[in-house]
XYZ file of C-alpha atoms in Angstrom:
619
model
C -98.823 -98.293 -12.234
C -99.738 -100.024 -8.977
C -103.344 -98.701 -9.177
C -103.863 -100.259 -12.614
C -102.545 -103.575 -11.441
C -104.921 -103.320 -8.490
C -107.798 -102.590 -10.901
C -106.936 -105.606 -13.015
C -106.707 -107.759 -9.960
C -110.049 -106.607 -8.624
C -111.809 -106.856 -12.026
C -110.350 -110.251 -12.853
C -111.319 -111.550 -9.464
C -114.864 -110.229 -9.856
C -115.088 -111.642 -13.388
C -113.727 -114.979 -12.241
C -116.311 -115.158 -9.516
C -118.978 -114.122 -12.101
C -117.839 -116.892 -14.487
C -118.003 -119.431 -11.739
C -121.471 -118.209 -10.817
C -122.586 -118.327 -14.493
C -121.225 -121.844 -14.881
C -123.086 -122.971 -11.796
C -126.344 -121.346 -13.003
C -125.979 -122.861 -16.486
C -125.315 -126.275 -14.973
C -128.394 -125.948 -12.813
C -130.511 -125.012 -15.830
C -129.151 -127.952 -17.856
C -129.895 -130.292 -14.979
C -133.386 -128.917 -14.742
C -133.908 -129.443 -18.514
C -132.571 -132.994 -18.196
C -134.898 -133.738 -15.316
C -137.920 -132.349 -17.188
C -137.015 -134.298 -20.349
C -136.547 -137.464 -18.344
C -139.927 -136.954 -16.703
C -141.460 -136.450 -20.124
C -139.846 -139.680 -21.384
C -141.079 -141.560 -18.343
C -144.604 -140.135 -18.953
C -144.741 -141.250 -22.659
C -146.028 -144.838 -22.001
C -148.723 -143.543 -19.663
C -149.718 -140.867 -22.199
C -149.862 -143.438 -25.020
C -151.838 -145.838 -22.832
C -154.335 -143.184 -21.912
C -154.741 -141.361 -25.208
C -153.891 -143.748 -27.992
C -154.264 -147.345 -26.833
C -158.109 -147.343 -26.688
C -158.438 -146.125 -30.277
C -155.552 -148.286 -31.397
C -157.159 -151.378 -29.753
C -160.481 -150.600 -31.468
C -158.760 -150.121 -34.864
C -156.782 -153.364 -34.389
C -160.007 -155.226 -33.434
C -161.731 -153.793 -36.502
C -158.650 -154.382 -38.625
C -158.813 -150.804 -39.796
C -155.376 -150.472 -41.269
C -155.559 -146.767 -42.190
C -156.747 -145.904 -38.718
C -153.960 -147.986 -37.200
C -151.372 -146.263 -39.332
C -152.826 -142.905 -38.384
C -152.610 -143.764 -34.695
C -149.085 -145.102 -35.044
C -147.989 -141.920 -36.864
C -149.557 -139.779 -34.157
C -147.807 -141.820 -31.461
C -144.508 -141.511 -33.351
C -144.894 -137.742 -33.458
C -144.879 -137.548 -29.651
C -141.587 -135.814 -28.656
C -139.067 -138.449 -27.707
C -140.689 -141.414 -29.525
C -138.196 -142.847 -32.016
C -140.286 -145.716 -33.386
C -143.508 -147.600 -32.683
C -144.270 -151.256 -33.659
C -147.684 -152.938 -33.464
C -147.831 -156.769 -33.355
C -151.154 -158.639 -33.295
C -151.906 -162.138 -32.152
C -152.629 -162.996 -35.775
C -148.994 -162.357 -36.655
C -149.545 -158.994 -38.278
C -146.909 -156.278 -37.678
C -146.999 -152.588 -38.431
C -144.042 -150.209 -37.734
C -143.606 -146.474 -37.931
C -140.231 -144.646 -37.350
C -139.555 -141.010 -36.520
C -136.469 -140.006 -38.530
C -135.863 -136.906 -36.384
C -134.806 -138.885 -33.306
C -131.223 -139.957 -32.673
C -129.421 -143.304 -32.684
C -130.108 -146.347 -30.567
C -127.543 -145.464 -27.860
C -129.853 -142.866 -26.405
C -133.147 -144.870 -26.577
C -135.298 -147.101 -24.387
C -138.130 -149.592 -25.174
C -141.498 -150.029 -23.558
C -144.030 -152.919 -24.182
C -147.697 -151.936 -23.958
C -150.385 -154.718 -24.278
C -153.451 -154.279 -26.474
C -156.742 -155.665 -25.176
C -160.014 -156.304 -26.877
C -162.414 -153.429 -26.516
C -165.050 -155.871 -25.430
C -163.063 -158.046 -23.081
C -159.746 -158.204 -21.405
C -158.392 -160.591 -23.993
C -155.021 -159.590 -25.387
C -155.098 -159.009 -29.086
C -151.547 -157.751 -29.521
C -148.772 -155.495 -28.132
C -147.372 -152.082 -28.870
C -143.581 -151.646 -28.636
C -142.350 -148.052 -28.096
C -138.752 -147.026 -28.655
C -138.101 -143.745 -26.845
C -135.021 -141.517 -27.667
C -133.302 -138.938 -25.404
C -132.144 -136.927 -28.371
C -134.722 -134.242 -27.859
C -133.607 -133.863 -24.230
C -130.051 -133.304 -25.376
C -131.238 -130.800 -27.965
C -133.248 -128.935 -25.338
C -130.246 -128.944 -23.012
C -127.978 -127.598 -25.758
C -130.453 -124.877 -26.616
C -130.844 -123.953 -22.959
C -127.074 -123.898 -22.346
C -126.476 -121.937 -25.524
C -129.118 -119.353 -24.739
C -127.995 -119.067 -21.073
C -124.349 -118.791 -22.109
C -125.120 -116.115 -24.671
C -127.149 -114.131 -22.174
C -124.458 -114.572 -19.553
C -121.675 -113.480 -21.915
C -123.591 -110.401 -22.888
C -124.204 -109.581 -19.228
C -120.626 -110.552 -18.351
C -118.987 -108.191 -20.823
C -121.423 -105.461 -19.959
C -120.641 -105.917 -16.306
C -116.885 -105.929 -17.026
C -117.140 -102.671 -18.920
C -119.295 -101.153 -16.230
C -116.882 -102.319 -13.493
C -113.944 -100.944 -15.432
C -115.604 -97.575 -15.775
C -116.734 -97.519 -12.142
C -113.332 -98.587 -10.836
C -111.538 -95.995 -12.934
C -113.898 -93.265 -11.877
C -114.580 -94.088 -8.270
C -111.374 -95.879 -7.230
C -108.434 -95.721 -9.626
C -108.433 -92.008 -10.365
C -108.995 -90.936 -6.722
C -106.282 -93.341 -5.611
C -103.909 -92.066 -8.301
C -104.565 -88.500 -7.206
C -104.033 -89.385 -3.558
C -100.857 -91.311 -4.452
C -99.494 -88.322 -6.381
C -100.238 -86.002 -3.464
C -98.711 -88.418 -0.961
C -95.673 -88.934 -3.216
C -94.964 -85.212 -3.300
C -95.924 -84.613 0.324
C -93.254 -83.235 2.671
C -93.769 -83.142 6.473
C -94.844 -79.701 7.555
C -96.281 -78.571 4.189
C -99.926 -77.626 3.695
C -101.826 -80.713 2.550
C -104.127 -80.081 -0.508
C -107.567 -81.763 -0.801
C -107.082 -85.491 -1.350
C -110.564 -86.020 -2.856
C -111.643 -83.059 -5.000
C -115.256 -82.050 -4.587
C -115.610 -83.577 -1.141
C -116.162 -81.427 1.917
C -113.521 -81.456 4.616
C -114.306 -83.991 7.342
C -117.108 -85.683 5.350
C -116.943 -89.487 5.253
C -118.870 -91.109 2.373
C -116.901 -94.289 1.842
C -113.606 -95.983 2.582
C -111.693 -93.601 0.290
C -112.901 -90.562 2.153
C -112.098 -92.360 5.410
C -108.605 -93.100 4.081
C -108.152 -89.477 3.018
C -109.322 -88.304 6.441
C -106.977 -90.766 8.142
C -104.036 -89.563 6.035
C -104.885 -85.956 6.758
C -105.038 -86.823 10.474
C -101.668 -88.575 10.153
C -100.278 -85.500 8.382
C -101.527 -83.278 11.195
C -100.018 -85.642 13.770
C -96.703 -85.608 11.910
C -96.732 -81.828 11.737
C -97.589 -81.621 15.414
C -94.880 -84.165 16.211
C -92.316 -82.227 14.156
C -93.288 -78.981 15.861
C -93.055 -80.643 19.265
C -89.756 -82.238 18.300
C -88.403 -78.907 17.088
C -89.521 -77.284 20.298
C -87.859 -80.022 22.359
C -84.683 -79.781 20.267
C -84.623 -76.030 20.772
C -85.104 -76.503 24.510
C -82.424 -79.201 24.552
C -80.052 -76.953 22.634
C -80.755 -74.148 25.089
C -80.273 -76.485 28.053
C -77.145 -77.878 26.438
C -75.711 -74.401 26.042
C -76.617 -73.581 29.623
C -75.140 -76.877 30.803
C -71.980 -76.265 28.795
C -71.684 -72.850 30.389
C -72.267 -74.328 33.838
C -69.765 -77.108 33.148
C -67.210 -74.589 31.942
C -67.753 -72.398 34.983
C -67.740 -75.411 37.295
C -64.628 -76.791 35.620
C -62.930 -73.439 36.072
C -63.965 -73.409 39.718
C -62.812 -76.996 40.204
C -59.475 -76.235 38.552
C -59.074 -73.210 40.799
C -60.117 -75.312 43.804
C -57.674 -78.042 42.794
C -54.915 -75.473 42.379
C -55.809 -74.049 45.779
C -55.801 -77.510 47.367
C -52.471 -78.290 45.733
C -51.165 -74.959 47.026
C -52.347 -75.741 50.566
C -50.986 -79.293 50.351
C -47.659 -78.085 48.957
C -47.242 -75.470 51.663
C -48.272 -77.902 54.402
C -45.947 -80.612 53.064
C -43.044 -78.205 52.750
C -43.163 -77.381 56.466
C -43.334 -81.000 57.627
C -40.098 -81.909 59.424
C -38.413 -78.775 58.069
C -35.285 -77.702 59.963
C -35.145 -74.292 61.554
C -32.548 -72.919 59.169
C -34.791 -73.651 56.143
C -37.997 -72.060 57.470
C -37.245 -68.538 56.196
C -36.577 -69.706 52.643
C -39.627 -72.019 52.661
C -41.834 -69.193 53.973
C -40.587 -66.871 51.237
C -41.380 -69.493 48.581
C -44.862 -70.075 50.068
C -45.646 -66.352 50.005
C -44.598 -66.199 46.341
C -46.886 -69.093 45.453
C -49.769 -67.496 47.365
C -49.191 -64.137 45.693
C -49.273 -65.660 42.202
C -52.374 -67.700 43.015
C -54.337 -64.785 44.502
C -53.009 -62.405 41.802
C -51.876 -59.761 44.289
C -48.863 -57.501 44.094
C -47.605 -57.827 47.655
C -47.993 -60.694 50.133
C -46.518 -60.819 53.646
C -46.496 -62.807 56.879
C -45.842 -61.101 60.246
C -45.223 -62.967 63.501
C -45.715 -61.511 66.997
C -43.611 -61.956 70.062
C -45.956 -60.653 72.794
C -48.578 -57.893 72.960
C -48.763 -57.490 69.148
C -45.027 -56.750 68.967
C -43.684 -57.581 65.491
C -41.006 -60.259 65.771
C -40.303 -61.444 62.208
C -41.482 -60.242 58.796
C -41.529 -62.225 55.535
C -42.627 -60.422 52.378
C -43.024 -61.232 48.697
C -43.476 -58.501 46.078
C -44.365 -58.720 42.408
C -41.918 -57.463 39.833
C -41.453 -53.694 40.178
C -43.226 -53.471 43.564
C -40.932 -52.288 46.417
C -41.091 -54.045 49.827
C -42.614 -52.094 52.713
C -43.461 -54.308 55.679
C -39.832 -54.715 56.790
C -40.254 -51.309 58.443
C -42.638 -52.935 60.945
C -39.841 -54.998 62.473
C -39.748 -54.401 66.222
C -42.858 -52.179 66.245
C -46.115 -52.780 68.048
C -49.251 -53.045 65.954
C -51.187 -51.459 68.806
C -49.892 -48.067 67.592
C -52.303 -48.373 64.653
C -55.382 -48.198 66.818
C -58.092 -48.408 64.120
C -56.501 -51.302 62.227
C -55.699 -53.122 65.454
C -59.287 -52.669 66.671
C -60.650 -54.151 63.419
C -58.304 -57.107 63.652
C -59.140 -57.710 67.308
C -62.919 -57.478 66.820
C -63.397 -59.098 63.403
C -60.192 -61.033 62.818
C -59.659 -59.348 59.448
C -59.199 -55.970 57.815
C -60.515 -55.474 54.276
C -59.992 -52.155 52.470
C -61.178 -52.068 48.847
C -60.218 -48.398 48.314
C -58.561 -45.790 50.506
C -61.731 -43.710 50.227
C -63.482 -46.356 52.365
C -61.181 -45.631 55.355
C -62.931 -43.818 58.228
C -61.724 -40.523 59.682
C -60.098 -42.131 62.732
C -57.766 -44.182 60.501
C -55.395 -41.226 60.059
C -52.154 -43.115 60.662
C -53.259 -46.035 58.511
C -54.236 -43.765 55.603
C -50.925 -41.944 55.837
C -48.880 -45.175 55.756
C -50.898 -46.668 52.883
C -50.564 -43.510 50.787
C -46.861 -43.383 51.570
C -46.378 -46.912 50.232
C -48.791 -46.453 47.318
C -51.249 -49.110 48.540
C -54.708 -48.819 46.976
C -56.324 -51.973 48.380
C -55.503 -53.996 51.468
C -56.574 -57.294 53.003
C -55.158 -58.403 56.363
C -56.031 -61.471 58.465
C -55.245 -62.144 62.114
C -53.582 -65.512 62.835
C -54.415 -67.095 66.189
C -53.011 -70.063 68.049
C -54.527 -71.439 71.236
C -56.679 -68.347 71.689
C -53.962 -65.713 71.289
C -52.808 -63.738 68.219
C -49.466 -64.940 66.890
C -49.218 -63.007 63.617
C -50.799 -61.400 60.576
C -51.209 -62.493 56.955
C -51.858 -59.738 54.411
C -52.112 -58.886 50.693
C -51.760 -55.481 48.978
C -52.674 -54.041 45.595
C -50.602 -51.093 44.354
C -51.449 -50.621 40.676
C -55.256 -50.477 41.055
C -58.001 -50.917 43.666
C -59.517 -54.327 44.225
C -62.687 -55.643 45.772
C -61.979 -58.572 48.088
C -64.729 -61.128 47.415
C -66.086 -63.516 50.001
C -64.492 -66.497 48.265
C -61.120 -64.751 48.254
C -61.501 -63.910 51.935
C -62.317 -67.563 52.675
C -59.268 -68.698 50.730
C -57.149 -66.134 52.573
C -58.445 -67.501 55.893
C -57.403 -71.032 54.913
C -54.016 -69.788 53.745
C -53.628 -67.842 56.976
C -54.392 -70.950 59.011
C -51.844 -72.868 56.947
C -49.215 -70.160 57.403
C -49.979 -70.087 61.129
C -48.199 -73.419 61.241
C -45.119 -71.642 59.924
C -45.062 -69.264 62.886
C -45.876 -72.020 65.347
C -43.317 -74.283 63.670
C -40.616 -71.655 64.075
C -41.443 -71.131 67.729
C -41.601 -74.861 68.310
C -38.319 -75.493 66.520
C -36.629 -72.761 68.510
C -37.957 -74.248 71.720
C -37.133 -77.721 70.432
C -33.556 -76.705 69.614
C -33.009 -75.488 73.145
C -34.656 -78.615 74.526
C -32.543 -80.805 72.243
C -29.347 -79.183 73.475
C -30.379 -79.850 77.029
C -31.471 -83.362 76.144
C -28.219 -84.037 74.306
C -26.242 -83.096 77.389
C -28.494 -85.215 79.569
C -28.262 -88.145 77.146
C -24.488 -87.893 77.153
C -24.515 -88.096 80.937
C -26.935 -91.020 80.805
C -24.831 -92.766 78.171
C -21.775 -92.421 80.316
C -23.752 -93.747 83.251
C -25.265 -96.577 81.203
C -22.040 -97.804 79.603
C -19.440 -97.143 82.306
C -18.656 -98.718 85.633
C -19.505 -96.421 88.483
C -16.477 -97.422 90.597
C -13.625 -97.557 88.104
C -14.943 -95.264 85.338
C -14.158 -97.790 82.595
C -16.775 -99.622 80.494
C -19.234 -101.956 82.202
C -20.293 -105.506 81.274
C -23.249 -104.348 79.148
C -21.146 -102.090 76.968
C -18.458 -104.758 76.648
C -20.995 -107.385 75.491
C -22.472 -105.033 72.864
C -19.041 -104.129 71.492
C -17.930 -107.763 71.566
C -20.967 -108.813 69.426
C -20.252 -106.038 66.910
C -16.555 -106.893 66.684
C -17.199 -110.636 66.271
C -19.726 -109.988 63.483
C -17.347 -107.581 61.742
C -14.412 -110.013 62.130
C -16.447 -112.876 60.609
C -17.794 -110.743 57.725
C -14.504 -109.054 56.827
C -12.058 -111.816 57.874
C -10.289 -109.690 60.506
C -8.472 -110.898 63.604
C -9.984 -110.503 67.068
C -8.725 -111.389 70.559
C -10.049 -110.957 74.095
C -8.354 -110.950 77.507
C -10.064 -112.275 80.621
C -8.332 -110.753 83.725
C -8.812 -111.633 87.376
C -7.098 -110.082 90.458
C -5.441 -112.876 92.418
C -6.765 -113.527 95.931
C -8.876 -110.334 95.927
C -11.279 -111.683 98.553
C -8.358 -112.049 101.000
C -7.284 -108.483 100.091
C -10.696 -107.126 101.048
C -10.703 -109.141 104.250
C -7.261 -107.845 105.254
C -7.367 -104.205 104.135
C -11.100 -103.443 104.004
C -13.498 -102.614 101.195
C -12.330 -99.032 100.770
C -8.835 -100.253 100.053
C -10.344 -102.892 97.813
C -12.229 -100.246 95.798
C -9.062 -98.192 95.497
C -7.180 -101.293 94.325
C -9.835 -101.918 91.636
C -9.563 -98.347 90.369
C -5.749 -98.524 90.207
C -5.765 -101.850 88.378
C -8.426 -100.570 85.903
C -6.427 -97.419 85.112
C -3.258 -99.476 84.767
C -4.880 -101.857 82.292
C -6.387 -98.985 80.280
C -3.006 -97.213 80.128
C -1.450 -100.259 78.438
C -3.932 -100.328 75.547
C -2.251 -98.716 72.509
C -5.288 -98.343 70.151
C -8.414 -96.280 70.622
C -10.517 -99.229 69.490
C -9.176 -101.376 72.334
C -11.677 -101.612 75.163
C -11.257 -102.558 78.827
C -14.336 -103.248 80.937
C -15.097 -104.377 84.446
C -17.205 -107.522 83.995
C -17.354 -108.743 87.576
C -16.300 -107.874 91.128
C -12.529 -108.280 90.563
C -12.758 -109.413 86.902
C -11.855 -107.359 83.858
C -12.089 -108.046 80.131
C -10.168 -106.470 77.281
C -11.431 -106.381 73.675
C -8.617 -106.261 71.079
C -9.891 -105.864 67.466
C -7.241 -106.763 64.876
C -5.023 -108.711 67.305
C -3.767 -112.171 66.489
C -3.159 -114.597 69.375
C 0.601 -113.849 69.629
C 0.148 -110.069 69.745
C -2.643 -110.428 72.266
C -0.467 -112.624 74.503
C 2.372 -110.076 74.309
C -0.003 -107.254 75.329
C -1.394 -109.408 78.143
C 2.087 -109.983 79.506
C 2.763 -106.215 79.388
C -0.425 -105.599 81.374
C 0.508 -108.256 83.933
C 3.919 -106.661 84.483
C 2.444 -103.161 84.731
C 0.102 -104.296 87.514
C 3.066 -106.019 89.240
C 4.950 -102.755 89.093
C 2.122 -100.944 90.876
C 3.460 -102.708 93.984
C 0.137 -102.639 95.827
C 0.870 -104.543 99.031
C -1.002 -107.848 99.537
C 0.289 -109.798 102.543
C -2.147 -112.673 102.177
C -1.414 -113.474 98.515
C 0.189 -116.802 97.712
C 1.410 -115.384 94.401
C 3.706 -112.752 95.976
C 3.842 -109.847 98.376
C 1.789 -107.547 96.150
C -1.388 -107.479 94.068
C -1.057 -109.613 90.949
C -3.346 -110.599 88.097
C -3.966 -113.745 86.055
C -4.852 -113.369 82.347
C -6.529 -115.724 79.853
C -6.112 -114.986 76.141
C -8.465 -116.214 73.365
C -8.564 -115.413 69.646
C -10.906 -116.154 66.724
C -9.439 -119.040 64.716
C -10.612 -121.775 62.428
C -14.272 -121.768 61.413
C -16.415 -118.752 62.463
C -17.024 -118.622 66.199
C -19.633 -116.827 68.280
C -18.833 -114.286 70.955
C -19.965 -116.757 73.604
C -17.475 -119.397 72.401
C -14.710 -116.793 72.364
C -15.410 -115.786 75.963
C -15.591 -119.442 77.045
C -12.156 -119.988 75.537
C -10.815 -116.951 77.440
C -12.373 -118.241 80.674
C -10.705 -121.633 80.152
C -7.334 -119.947 79.580
C -7.866 -117.819 82.741
C -8.696 -120.951 84.736
C -5.486 -122.550 83.420
C -3.451 -119.513 84.568
C -4.969 -119.756 88.070
C -4.419 -123.532 88.151
C -0.744 -123.126 87.267
C 0.000 -120.725 90.099
C -1.598 -117.341 89.137
C 0.275 -114.147 88.230
C 0.676 -115.445 84.687
C -0.722 -115.367 81.157
C -2.214 -118.395 79.419
C -3.500 -118.659 75.865
C -6.570 -120.698 74.829
C -5.717 -124.032 73.236
C -3.449 -125.314 76.037
C -4.561 -128.163 78.290
C -7.039 -126.983 80.938
C -7.901 -128.618 84.231
C -11.173 -128.623 86.031
C -11.915 -125.071 87.242
C -12.052 -124.195 90.916
C -12.499 -121.032 92.927
C -9.390 -118.798 93.377
């Protein structure tokens, strides 16, 4: 288990630190023993010199061999002395060895002089061989005893630590771990440390238990707060969903209402008069279905609340009723009319709500089986122009403010229907008058005021159209340029009135010779005329020009000052489209050149474009 591994880790770490500490202490003790032993070795010569050399010098002076041997044996018994050798000046040598000391590798030698007891004369020397073996033995004994004591204390401490850890740490931690392992947020937390009072802090374990209990309380509080917030959110979500549903329903109804208004308004844009009745009937049906009523109608007034037209839509199985109001005055229904005049609307939820003075209204509603009624006055430019109303037959109905507002908007939209009808009727009459006036203006704009035939403007427009059509479709086209010969002299001789009469006669004569309705004769100058001949080749055009010239000759209008004869004559130039496409200006220039050629060659003749032409001059 994790707690046991933690125990081993803690114990091994403590034991490791203890071992290191024991090793350091043992090393210090060994060093201390070594230092003391070394000091003792260094003090051996001084000790021998102080204690043994005086007696040994006296014995050597007296040559007392037993005494010398005794002194040497005593010196050799000093701890650390391995051997002692006495050499005299006489060549004598005595040696004593201590067999308990070690080998020579751990020894040192000291030379001590021997002096005469009576003088400072040297009588010999004492050689000491000192061994460190006893120091090593003391160090081994000290290390062994310290190690044994440490091991005994070490294992005792390990056992004690094991017991303490198991009792004071491992078991409480195991119990806390088991409780935490089985703990579920929100459950009642049992005591984490048995035998300890709640809230008491003795050590880190109790502090940990208190911290976990505090965390448990915080979690429980958090879960309660979260549950409360989730409940509030769920409640708000349900409320929001209800509001969204209601708002969506309102928006859909508003969108349907806007589409209804837009559809009705669009339907009556640029609608002709003959389609208004059908469009109004369709609009009333759409309004009736949208407002879920059983009868829906639109009444228009002529003057003084007099019913002019009635449009009515009825649900399936509901008979129409408002057609009976046609031609009647709403002023006969005094109470209803008063309500409409004062308030602009009449709302009747049930017939029981009608006052006593509404006798006629009650009678009519009961006769038609109406149980609820809503009627709205439609105004235009400050005067009433009609009524919009809805009926309920099968059951009573309370007309809500929103429904009344929608009915107002629908009434304003349907007011355009009434106004549109009146405007279209007035517009139709105005259009008839305008059409007649435009016809007169067109005749004035495109005809010559003197002769009654087409003028130059109309001729130019038709010429451009015919040239474009001839080029696009490959058709033939010819023009005649006609000039009355010596017309200035005619005016000078006979006067302008006669000249005007001559122009009219020549114009009518030319027009009478044109066989096709598409042929056009126009006065393009004072005494000049032009003829437009769609579909004519040059030969046919020249033939028609000759017939026109002869017809004018046969008019036999006297002209005494004409060099071309005794009557009014004409000269004609003929031009036709040929070769590559030509413009109308080129075609008229060719006709002018042919006319100039006819005048140059004596007048009262026809010339076709393409012949040689001289320089033009005034005729």
